[in-house]
PDB file of C-alpha atoms in Angstrom:
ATOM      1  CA  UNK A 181       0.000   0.000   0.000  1.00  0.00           C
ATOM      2  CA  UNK A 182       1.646   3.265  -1.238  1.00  0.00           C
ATOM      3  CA  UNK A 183       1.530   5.810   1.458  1.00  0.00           C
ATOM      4  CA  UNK A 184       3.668   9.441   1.700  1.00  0.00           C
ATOM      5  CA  UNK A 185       6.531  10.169   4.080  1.00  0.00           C
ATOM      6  CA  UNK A 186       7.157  13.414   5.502  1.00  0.00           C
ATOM      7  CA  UNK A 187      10.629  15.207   4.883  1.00  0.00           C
ATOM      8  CA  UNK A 188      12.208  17.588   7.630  1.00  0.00           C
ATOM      9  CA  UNK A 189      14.071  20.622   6.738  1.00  0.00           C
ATOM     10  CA  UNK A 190      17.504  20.311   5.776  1.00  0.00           C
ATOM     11  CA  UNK A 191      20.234  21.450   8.337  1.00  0.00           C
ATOM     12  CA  UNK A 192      22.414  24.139   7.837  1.00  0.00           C
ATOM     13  CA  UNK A 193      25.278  23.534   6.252  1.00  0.00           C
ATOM     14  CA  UNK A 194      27.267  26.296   8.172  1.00  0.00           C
ATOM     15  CA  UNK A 195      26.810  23.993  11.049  1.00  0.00           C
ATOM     16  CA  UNK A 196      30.134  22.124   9.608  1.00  0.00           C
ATOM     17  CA  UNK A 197      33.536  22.917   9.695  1.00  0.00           C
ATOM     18  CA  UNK A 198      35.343  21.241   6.742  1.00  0.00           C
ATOM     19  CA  UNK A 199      39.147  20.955   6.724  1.00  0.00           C
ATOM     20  CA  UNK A 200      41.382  19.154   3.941  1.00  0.00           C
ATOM     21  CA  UNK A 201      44.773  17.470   5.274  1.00  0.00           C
ATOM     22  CA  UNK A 202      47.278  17.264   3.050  1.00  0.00           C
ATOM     23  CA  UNK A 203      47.422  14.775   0.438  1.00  0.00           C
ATOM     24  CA  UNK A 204      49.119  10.929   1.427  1.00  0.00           C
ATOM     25  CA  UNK A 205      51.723   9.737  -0.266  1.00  0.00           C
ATOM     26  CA  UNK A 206      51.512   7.044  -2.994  1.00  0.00           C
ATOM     27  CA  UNK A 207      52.666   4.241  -0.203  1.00  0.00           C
ATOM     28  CA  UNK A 208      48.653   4.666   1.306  1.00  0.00           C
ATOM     29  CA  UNK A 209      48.004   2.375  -1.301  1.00  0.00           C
ATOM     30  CA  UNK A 210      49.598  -1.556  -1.914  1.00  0.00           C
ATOM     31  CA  UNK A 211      49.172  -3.698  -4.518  1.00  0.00           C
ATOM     32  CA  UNK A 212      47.612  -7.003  -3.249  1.00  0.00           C
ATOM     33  CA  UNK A 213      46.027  -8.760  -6.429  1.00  0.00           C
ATOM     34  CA  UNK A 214      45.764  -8.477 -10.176  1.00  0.00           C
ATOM     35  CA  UNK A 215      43.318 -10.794 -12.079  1.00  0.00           C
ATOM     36  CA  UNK A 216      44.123 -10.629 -15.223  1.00  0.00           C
ATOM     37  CA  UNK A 217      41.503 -10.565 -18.215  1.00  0.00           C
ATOM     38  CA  UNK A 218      39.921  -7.878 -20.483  1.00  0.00           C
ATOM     39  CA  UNK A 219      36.629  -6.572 -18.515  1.00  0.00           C
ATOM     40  CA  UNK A 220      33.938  -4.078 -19.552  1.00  0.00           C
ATOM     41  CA  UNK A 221      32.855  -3.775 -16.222  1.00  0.00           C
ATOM     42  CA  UNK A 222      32.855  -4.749 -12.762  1.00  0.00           C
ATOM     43  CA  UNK A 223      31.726  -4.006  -9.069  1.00  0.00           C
ATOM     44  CA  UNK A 224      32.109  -5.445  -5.854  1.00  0.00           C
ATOM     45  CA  UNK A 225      29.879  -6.702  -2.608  1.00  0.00           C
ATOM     46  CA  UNK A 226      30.505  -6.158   0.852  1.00  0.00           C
ATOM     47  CA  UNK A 227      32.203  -9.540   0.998  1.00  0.00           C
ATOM     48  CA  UNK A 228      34.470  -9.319  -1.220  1.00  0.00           C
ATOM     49  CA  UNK A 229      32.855 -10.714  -4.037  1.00  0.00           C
ATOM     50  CA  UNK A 230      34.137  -9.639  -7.274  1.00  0.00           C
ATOM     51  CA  UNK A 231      31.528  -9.119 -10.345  1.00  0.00           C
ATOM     52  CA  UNK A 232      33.213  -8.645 -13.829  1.00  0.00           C
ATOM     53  CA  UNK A 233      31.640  -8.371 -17.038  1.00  0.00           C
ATOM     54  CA  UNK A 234      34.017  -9.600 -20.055  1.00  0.00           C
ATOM     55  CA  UNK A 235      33.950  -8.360 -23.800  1.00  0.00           C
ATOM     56  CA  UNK A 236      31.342 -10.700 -24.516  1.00  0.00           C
ATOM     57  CA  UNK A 237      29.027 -10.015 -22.009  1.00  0.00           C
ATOM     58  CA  UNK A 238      29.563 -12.819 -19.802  1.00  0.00           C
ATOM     59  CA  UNK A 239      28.878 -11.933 -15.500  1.00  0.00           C
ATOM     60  CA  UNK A 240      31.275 -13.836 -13.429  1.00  0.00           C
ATOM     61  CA  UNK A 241      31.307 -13.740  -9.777  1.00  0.00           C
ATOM     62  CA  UNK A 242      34.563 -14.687  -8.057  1.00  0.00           C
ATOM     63  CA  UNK A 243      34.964 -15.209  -4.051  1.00  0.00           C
ATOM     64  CA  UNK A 244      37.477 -13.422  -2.102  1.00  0.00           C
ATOM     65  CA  UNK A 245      40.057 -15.860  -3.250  1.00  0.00           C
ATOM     66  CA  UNK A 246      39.171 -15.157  -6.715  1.00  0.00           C
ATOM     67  CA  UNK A 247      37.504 -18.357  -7.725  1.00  0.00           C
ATOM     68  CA  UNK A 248      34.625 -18.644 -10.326  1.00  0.00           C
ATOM     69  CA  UNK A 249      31.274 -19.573  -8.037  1.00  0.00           C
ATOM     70  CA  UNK A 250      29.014 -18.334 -10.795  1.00  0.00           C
ATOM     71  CA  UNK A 251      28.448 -17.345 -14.020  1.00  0.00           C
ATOM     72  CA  UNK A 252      25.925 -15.632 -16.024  1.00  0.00           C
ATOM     73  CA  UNK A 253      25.558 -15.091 -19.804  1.00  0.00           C
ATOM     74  CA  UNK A 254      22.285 -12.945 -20.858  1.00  0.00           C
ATOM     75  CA  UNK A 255      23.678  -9.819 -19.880  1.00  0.00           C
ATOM     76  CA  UNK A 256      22.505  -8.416 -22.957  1.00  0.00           C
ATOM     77  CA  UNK A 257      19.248  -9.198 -23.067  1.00  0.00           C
ATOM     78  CA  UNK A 258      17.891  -6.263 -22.270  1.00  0.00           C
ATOM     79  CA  UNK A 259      20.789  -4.189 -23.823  1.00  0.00           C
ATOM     80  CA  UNK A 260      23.387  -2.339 -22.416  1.00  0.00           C
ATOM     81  CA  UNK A 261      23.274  -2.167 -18.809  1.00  0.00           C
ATOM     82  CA  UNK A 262      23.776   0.620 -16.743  1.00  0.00           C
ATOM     83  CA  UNK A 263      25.155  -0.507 -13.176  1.00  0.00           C
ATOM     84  CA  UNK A 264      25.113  -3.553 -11.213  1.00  0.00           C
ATOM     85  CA  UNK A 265      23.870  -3.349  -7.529  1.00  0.00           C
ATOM     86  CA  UNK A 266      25.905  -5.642  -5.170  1.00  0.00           C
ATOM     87  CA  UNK A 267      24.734  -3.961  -1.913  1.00  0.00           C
ATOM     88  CA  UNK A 268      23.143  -7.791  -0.432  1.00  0.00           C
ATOM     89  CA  UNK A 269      25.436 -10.519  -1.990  1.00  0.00           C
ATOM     90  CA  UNK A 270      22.272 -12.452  -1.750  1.00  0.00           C
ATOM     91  CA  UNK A 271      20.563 -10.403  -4.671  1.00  0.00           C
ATOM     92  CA  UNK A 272      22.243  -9.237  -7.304  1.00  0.00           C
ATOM     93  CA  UNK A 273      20.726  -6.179  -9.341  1.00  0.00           C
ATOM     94  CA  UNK A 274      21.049  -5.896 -12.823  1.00  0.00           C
ATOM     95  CA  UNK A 275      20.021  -2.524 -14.094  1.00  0.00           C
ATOM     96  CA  UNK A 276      19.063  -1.344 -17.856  1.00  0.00           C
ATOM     97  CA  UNK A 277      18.211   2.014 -18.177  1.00  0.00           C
ATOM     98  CA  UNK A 278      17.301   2.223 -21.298  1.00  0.00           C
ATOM     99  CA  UNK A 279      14.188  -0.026 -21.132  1.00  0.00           C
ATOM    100  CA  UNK A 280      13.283   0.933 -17.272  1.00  0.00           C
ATOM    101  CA  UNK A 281      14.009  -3.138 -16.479  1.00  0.00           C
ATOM    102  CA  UNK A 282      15.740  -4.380 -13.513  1.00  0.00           C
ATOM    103  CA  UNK A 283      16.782  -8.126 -13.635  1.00  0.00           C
ATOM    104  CA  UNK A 284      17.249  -9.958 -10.287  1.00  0.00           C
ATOM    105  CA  UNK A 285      19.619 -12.595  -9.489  1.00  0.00           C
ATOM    106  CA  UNK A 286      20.874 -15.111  -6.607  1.00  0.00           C
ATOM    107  CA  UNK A 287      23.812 -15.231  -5.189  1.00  0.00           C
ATOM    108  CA  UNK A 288      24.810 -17.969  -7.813  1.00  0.00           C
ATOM    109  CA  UNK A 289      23.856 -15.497 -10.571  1.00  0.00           C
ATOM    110  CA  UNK A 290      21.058 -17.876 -11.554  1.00  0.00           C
ATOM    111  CA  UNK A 291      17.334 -15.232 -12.815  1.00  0.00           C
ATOM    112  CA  UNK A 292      15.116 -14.804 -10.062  1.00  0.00           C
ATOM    113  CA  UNK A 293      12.686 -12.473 -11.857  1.00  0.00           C
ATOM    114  CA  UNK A 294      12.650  -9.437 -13.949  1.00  0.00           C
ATOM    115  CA  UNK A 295      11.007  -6.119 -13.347  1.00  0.00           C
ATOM    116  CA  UNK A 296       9.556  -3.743 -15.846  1.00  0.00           C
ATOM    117  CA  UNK A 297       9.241  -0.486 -14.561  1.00  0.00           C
ATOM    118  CA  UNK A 298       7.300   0.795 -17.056  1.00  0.00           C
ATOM    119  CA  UNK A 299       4.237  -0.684 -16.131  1.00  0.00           C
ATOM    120  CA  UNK A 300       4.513   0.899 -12.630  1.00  0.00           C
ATOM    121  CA  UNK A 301       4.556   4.037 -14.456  1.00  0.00           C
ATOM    122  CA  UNK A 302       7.992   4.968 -13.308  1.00  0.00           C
ATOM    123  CA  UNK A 303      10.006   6.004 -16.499  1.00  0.00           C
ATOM    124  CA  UNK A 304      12.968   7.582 -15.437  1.00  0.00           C
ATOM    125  CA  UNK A 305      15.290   6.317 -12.867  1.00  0.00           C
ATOM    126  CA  UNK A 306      18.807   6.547 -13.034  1.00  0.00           C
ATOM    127  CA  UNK A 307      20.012   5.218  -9.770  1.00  0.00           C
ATOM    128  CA  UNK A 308      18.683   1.754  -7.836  1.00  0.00           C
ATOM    129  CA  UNK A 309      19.948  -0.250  -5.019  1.00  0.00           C
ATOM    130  CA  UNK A 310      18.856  -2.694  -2.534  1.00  0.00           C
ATOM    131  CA  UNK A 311      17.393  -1.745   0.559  1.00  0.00           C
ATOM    132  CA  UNK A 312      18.217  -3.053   4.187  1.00  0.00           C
ATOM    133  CA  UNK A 313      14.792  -4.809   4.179  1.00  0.00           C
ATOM    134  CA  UNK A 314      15.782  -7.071   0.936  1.00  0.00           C
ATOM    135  CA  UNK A 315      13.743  -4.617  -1.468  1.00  0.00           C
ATOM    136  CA  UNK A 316      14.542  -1.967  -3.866  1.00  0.00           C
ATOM    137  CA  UNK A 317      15.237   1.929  -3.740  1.00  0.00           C
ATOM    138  CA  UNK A 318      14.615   4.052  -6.482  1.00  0.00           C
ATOM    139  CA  UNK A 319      14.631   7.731  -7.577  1.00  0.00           C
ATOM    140  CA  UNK A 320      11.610   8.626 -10.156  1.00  0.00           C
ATOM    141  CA  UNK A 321      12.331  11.651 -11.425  1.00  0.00           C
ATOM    142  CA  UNK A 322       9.290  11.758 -13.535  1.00  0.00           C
ATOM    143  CA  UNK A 323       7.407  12.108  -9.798  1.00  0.00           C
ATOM    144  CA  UNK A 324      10.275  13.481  -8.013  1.00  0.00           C
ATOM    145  CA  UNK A 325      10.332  11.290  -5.534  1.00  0.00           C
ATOM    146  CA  UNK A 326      12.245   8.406  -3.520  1.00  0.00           C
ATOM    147  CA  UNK A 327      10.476   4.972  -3.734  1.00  0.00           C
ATOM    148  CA  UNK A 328      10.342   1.708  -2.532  1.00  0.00           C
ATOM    149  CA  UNK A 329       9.691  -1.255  -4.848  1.00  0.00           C
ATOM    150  CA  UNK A 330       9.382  -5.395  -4.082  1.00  0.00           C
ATOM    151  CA  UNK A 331      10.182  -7.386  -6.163  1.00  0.00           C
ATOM    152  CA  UNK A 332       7.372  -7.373  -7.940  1.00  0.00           C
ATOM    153  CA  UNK A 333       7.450  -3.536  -8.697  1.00  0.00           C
ATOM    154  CA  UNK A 334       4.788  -2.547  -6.379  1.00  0.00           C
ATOM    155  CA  UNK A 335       5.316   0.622  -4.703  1.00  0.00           C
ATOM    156  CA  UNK A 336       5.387   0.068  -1.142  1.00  0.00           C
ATOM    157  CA  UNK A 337       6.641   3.858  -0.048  1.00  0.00           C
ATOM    158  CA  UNK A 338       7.598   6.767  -1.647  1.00  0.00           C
ATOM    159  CA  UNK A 339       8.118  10.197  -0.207  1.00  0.00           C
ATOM    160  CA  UNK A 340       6.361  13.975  -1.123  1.00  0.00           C
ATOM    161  CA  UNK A 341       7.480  15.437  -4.786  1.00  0.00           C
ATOM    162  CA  UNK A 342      11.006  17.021  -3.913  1.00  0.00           C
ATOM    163  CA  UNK A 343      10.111  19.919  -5.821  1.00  0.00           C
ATOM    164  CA  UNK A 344       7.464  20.844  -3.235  1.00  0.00           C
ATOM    165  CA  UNK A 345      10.785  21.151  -0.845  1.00  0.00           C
ATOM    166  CA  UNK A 346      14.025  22.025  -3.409  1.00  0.00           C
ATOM    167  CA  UNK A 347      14.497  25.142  -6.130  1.00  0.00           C
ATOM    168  CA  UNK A 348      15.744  22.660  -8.173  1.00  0.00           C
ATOM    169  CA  UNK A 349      15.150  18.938  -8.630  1.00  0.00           C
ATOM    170  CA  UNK A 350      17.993  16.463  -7.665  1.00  0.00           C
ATOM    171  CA  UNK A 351      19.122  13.941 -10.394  1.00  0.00           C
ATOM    172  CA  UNK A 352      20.657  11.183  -8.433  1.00  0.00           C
ATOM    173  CA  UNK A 353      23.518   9.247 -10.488  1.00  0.00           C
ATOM    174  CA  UNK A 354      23.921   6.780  -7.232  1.00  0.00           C
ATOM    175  CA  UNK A 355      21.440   5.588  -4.233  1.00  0.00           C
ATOM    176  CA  UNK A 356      23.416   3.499  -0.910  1.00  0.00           C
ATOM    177  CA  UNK A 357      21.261   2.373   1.919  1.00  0.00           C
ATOM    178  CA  UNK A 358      23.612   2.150   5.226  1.00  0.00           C
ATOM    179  CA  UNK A 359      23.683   2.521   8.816  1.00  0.00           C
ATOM    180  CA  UNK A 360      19.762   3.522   8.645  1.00  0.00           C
ATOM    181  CA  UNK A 361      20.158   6.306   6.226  1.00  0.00           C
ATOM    182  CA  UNK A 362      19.466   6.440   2.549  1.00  0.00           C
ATOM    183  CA  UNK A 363      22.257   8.265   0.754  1.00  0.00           C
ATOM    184  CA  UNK A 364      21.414  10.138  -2.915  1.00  0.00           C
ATOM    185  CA  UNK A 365      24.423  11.549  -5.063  1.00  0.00           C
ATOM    186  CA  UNK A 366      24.179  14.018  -7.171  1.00  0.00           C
ATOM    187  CA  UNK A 367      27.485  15.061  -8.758  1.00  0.00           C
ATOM    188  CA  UNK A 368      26.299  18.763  -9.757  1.00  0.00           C
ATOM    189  CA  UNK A 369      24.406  19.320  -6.104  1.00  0.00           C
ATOM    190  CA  UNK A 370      26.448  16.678  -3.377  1.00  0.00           C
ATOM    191  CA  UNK A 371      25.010  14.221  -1.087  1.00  0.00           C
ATOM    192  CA  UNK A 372      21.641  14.189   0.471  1.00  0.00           C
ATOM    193  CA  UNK A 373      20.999  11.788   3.519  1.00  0.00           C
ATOM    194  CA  UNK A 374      17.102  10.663   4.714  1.00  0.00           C
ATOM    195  CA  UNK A 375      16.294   8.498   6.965  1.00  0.00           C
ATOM    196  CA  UNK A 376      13.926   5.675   6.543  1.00  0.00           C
ATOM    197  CA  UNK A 377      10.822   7.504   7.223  1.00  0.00           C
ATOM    198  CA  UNK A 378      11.736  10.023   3.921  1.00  0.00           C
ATOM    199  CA  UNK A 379      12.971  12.559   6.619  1.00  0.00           C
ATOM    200  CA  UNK A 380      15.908  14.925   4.714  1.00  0.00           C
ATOM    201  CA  UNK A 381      18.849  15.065   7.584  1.00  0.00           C
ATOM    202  CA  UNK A 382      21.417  16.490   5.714  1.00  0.00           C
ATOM    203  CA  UNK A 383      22.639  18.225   2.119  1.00  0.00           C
ATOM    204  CA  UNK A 384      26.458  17.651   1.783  1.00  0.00           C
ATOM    205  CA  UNK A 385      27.318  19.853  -1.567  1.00  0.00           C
ATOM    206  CA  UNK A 386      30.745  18.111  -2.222  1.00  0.00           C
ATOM    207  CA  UNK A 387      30.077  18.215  -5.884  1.00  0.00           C
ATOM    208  CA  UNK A 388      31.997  16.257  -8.569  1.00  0.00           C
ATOM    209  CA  UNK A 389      33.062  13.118  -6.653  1.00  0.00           C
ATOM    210  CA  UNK A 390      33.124   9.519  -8.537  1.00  0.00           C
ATOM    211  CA  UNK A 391      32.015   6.251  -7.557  1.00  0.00           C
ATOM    212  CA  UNK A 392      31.088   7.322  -4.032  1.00  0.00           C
ATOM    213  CA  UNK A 393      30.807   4.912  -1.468  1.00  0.00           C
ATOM    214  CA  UNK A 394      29.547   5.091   2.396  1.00  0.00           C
ATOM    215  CA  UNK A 395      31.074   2.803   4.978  1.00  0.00           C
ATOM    216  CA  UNK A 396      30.541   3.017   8.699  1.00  0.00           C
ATOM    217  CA  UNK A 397      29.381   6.825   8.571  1.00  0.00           C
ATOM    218  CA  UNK A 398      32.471   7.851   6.335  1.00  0.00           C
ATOM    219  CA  UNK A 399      31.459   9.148   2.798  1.00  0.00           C
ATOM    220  CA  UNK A 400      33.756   8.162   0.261  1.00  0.00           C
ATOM    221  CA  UNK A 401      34.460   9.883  -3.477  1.00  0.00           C
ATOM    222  CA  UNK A 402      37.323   9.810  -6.001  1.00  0.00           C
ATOM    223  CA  UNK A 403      38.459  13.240  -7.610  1.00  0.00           C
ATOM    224  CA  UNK A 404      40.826  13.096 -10.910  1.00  0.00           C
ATOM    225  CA  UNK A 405      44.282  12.640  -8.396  1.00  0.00           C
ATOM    226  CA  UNK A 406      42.916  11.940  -5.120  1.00  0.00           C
ATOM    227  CA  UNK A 407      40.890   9.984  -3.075  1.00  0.00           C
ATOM    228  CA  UNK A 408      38.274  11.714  -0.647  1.00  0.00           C
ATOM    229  CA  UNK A 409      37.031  10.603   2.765  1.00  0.00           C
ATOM    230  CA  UNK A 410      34.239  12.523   4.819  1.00  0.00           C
ATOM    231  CA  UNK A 411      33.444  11.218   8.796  1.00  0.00           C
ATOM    232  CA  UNK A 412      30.286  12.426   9.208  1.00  0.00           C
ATOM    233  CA  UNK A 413      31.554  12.226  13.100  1.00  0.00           C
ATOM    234  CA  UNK A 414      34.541  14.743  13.161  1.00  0.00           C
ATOM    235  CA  UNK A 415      33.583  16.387   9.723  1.00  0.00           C
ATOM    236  CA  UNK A 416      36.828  16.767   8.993  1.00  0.00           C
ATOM    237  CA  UNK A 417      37.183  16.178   4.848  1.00  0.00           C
ATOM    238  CA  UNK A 418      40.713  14.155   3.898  1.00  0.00           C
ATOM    239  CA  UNK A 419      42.436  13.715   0.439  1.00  0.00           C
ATOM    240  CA  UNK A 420      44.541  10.792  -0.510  1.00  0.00           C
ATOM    241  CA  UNK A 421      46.865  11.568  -3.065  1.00  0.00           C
ATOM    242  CA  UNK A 422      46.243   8.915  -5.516  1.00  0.00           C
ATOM    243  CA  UNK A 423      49.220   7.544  -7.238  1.00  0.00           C
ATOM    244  CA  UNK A 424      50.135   8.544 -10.929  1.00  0.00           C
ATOM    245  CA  UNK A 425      49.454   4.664 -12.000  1.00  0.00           C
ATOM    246  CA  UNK A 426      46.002   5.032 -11.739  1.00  0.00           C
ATOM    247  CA  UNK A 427      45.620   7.828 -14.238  1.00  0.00           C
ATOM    248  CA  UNK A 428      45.452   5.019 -16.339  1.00  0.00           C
ATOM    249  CA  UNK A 429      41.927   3.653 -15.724  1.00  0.00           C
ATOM    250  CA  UNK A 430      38.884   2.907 -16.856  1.00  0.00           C
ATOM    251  CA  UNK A 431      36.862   2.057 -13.839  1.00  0.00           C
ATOM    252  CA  UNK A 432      37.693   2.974  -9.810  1.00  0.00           C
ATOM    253  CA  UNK A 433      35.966   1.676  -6.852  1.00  0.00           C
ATOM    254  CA  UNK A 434      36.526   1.384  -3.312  1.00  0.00           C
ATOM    255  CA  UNK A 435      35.092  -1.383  -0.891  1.00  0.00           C
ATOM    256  CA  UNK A 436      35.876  -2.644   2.522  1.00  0.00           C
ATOM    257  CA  UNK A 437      39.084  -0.528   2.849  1.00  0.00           C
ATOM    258  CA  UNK A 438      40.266  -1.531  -0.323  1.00  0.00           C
ATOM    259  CA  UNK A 439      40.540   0.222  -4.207  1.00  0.00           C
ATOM    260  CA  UNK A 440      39.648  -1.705  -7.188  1.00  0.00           C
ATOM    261  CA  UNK A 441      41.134  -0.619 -10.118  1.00  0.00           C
ATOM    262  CA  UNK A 442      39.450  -1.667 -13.886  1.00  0.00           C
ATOM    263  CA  UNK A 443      42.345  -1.049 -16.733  1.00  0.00           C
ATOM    264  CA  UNK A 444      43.155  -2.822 -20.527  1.00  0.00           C
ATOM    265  CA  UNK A 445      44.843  -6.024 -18.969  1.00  0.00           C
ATOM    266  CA  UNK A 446      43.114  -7.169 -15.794  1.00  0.00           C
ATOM    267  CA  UNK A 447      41.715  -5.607 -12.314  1.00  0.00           C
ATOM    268  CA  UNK A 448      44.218  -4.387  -9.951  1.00  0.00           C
ATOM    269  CA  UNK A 449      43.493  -4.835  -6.212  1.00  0.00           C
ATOM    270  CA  UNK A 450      44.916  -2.114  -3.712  1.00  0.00           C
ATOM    271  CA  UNK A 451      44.716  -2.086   0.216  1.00  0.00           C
ATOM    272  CA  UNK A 452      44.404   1.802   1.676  1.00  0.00           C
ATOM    273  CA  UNK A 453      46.914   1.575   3.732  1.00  0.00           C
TER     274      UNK A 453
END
């Protein structure tokens, strides 16, 4: 049953403090595993679970010891895809943009169903993920407003139209649920953090980050040379001078304390030291 949820104002951001140290040196970061291979994409999970997508469009899940423990070859069924949700290793999201569908898999990358979006009415959404109660968060922007989907597409909460509340209307590019909060990026207006009720606690306008991550209360973004790291508990904003190797990259993420880099010949595997 859909029902609305109620945002609060959102604090003020003079409230904060925000000092930069100065920029590690290239030893933060060590080398701990290359897998070799030509990838078009990849992502990972919270236990170390590695998904890569090869050149012809085969998904293949390797374990923290970087064996195969499933496979899965319709990738392009619904054409490209857009992003690959490995929030619960449990159920993997598949997400294609272009035709508002959202396959669902098991943790052995075997179909559990697929979603069309479309015939919920929701047409644009950039950004999904799963949320901490095993369903799915996404941003409509054709209603401006955060929902939550089963896995059936039904609409089980959504909050008030953000334009009622914001001059202009954010255009998430990434949605994490963690610690009890629901974190939205938008590159060109920063980070904006609800709780589960739809209630706005904060607007953080660090603006241009990539691949952003959150992990225990620290928000996480890459810049062109550095890596950035946000407590929300001191507020104190850090840069980690990234070395000049990875200039040379197509993909960056970072997961459980560790960066995952995607270039020509294989995925590179740093610790942050």
């Amino acid at each position: 049953m859909k029902f609305l949820l109620y945002l609060l104002l959102p604090f003020c951001l003079c409230a904060f403090v925000v000092k930069t140290t100065n920029a590690q040196k290239d030893s933060s970061f060590v080398l701990t595993k290359i897998i070799p291979g030509e990838f078009a994409y990849f992502t990972v999970d919270n236990l170390n679970n590695i998904y890569l997508v090869n050149n012809s469009n085969q998904l293949k899940k390797l374990n923290s010891n970087g064996d195969s423990v499933g496979v899965f070859n319709d990738v392009r069924k619904y054409g490209k895809l857009t992003s690959i949700d490995a929030t619960n290793p449990l159920k993997l999201l598949l997400y294609y943009q272009n035709f508002s569908t959202i396959v669902v898999l098991d943790r052995f990358l075997n179909k559990r169903n697929t979603i069309n979006l479309r015939r919920e009415n929701i047409f644009k959404v950039k950004a999904i993920t799963t949320s901490y109660d095993g369903n799915i968060w996404l941003f409509d922007e054709g209603d401006g407003k955060l929902k939550k989907i089963d896995d059936n597409g039904d609409v089980l909460s959504e909050t008030i139209d953000f334009r009622q509340i914001f001059d202009t209307l954010p255009a998430p590019e990434k949605i994490i649920d963690r610690d009890n909060f629901v974190y939205l990026y938008d590159r060109n207006k920063g980070f904006y953090i609800f709780d589960y009720y739809g209630a706005l606690k904060s607007n953080i306008p660090f603006l241009h980050w990539k691949n952003v991550e959150v992990f225990n209360k620290d928000l996480y973004g890459f810049g062109d040379t550095c890596l950035y790291k946000y407590p929300l508990e001191s507020l104190n904003l850090k840069e980690y001078a990234l070395p000049a190797s990875f200039s040379n990259t197509s993909e960056i993420e970072i997961e459980n304390n560790k960066v995952y880099l995607l270039k020509r010949d294989g995925l590179e595997i740093y610790k942050v030291q």
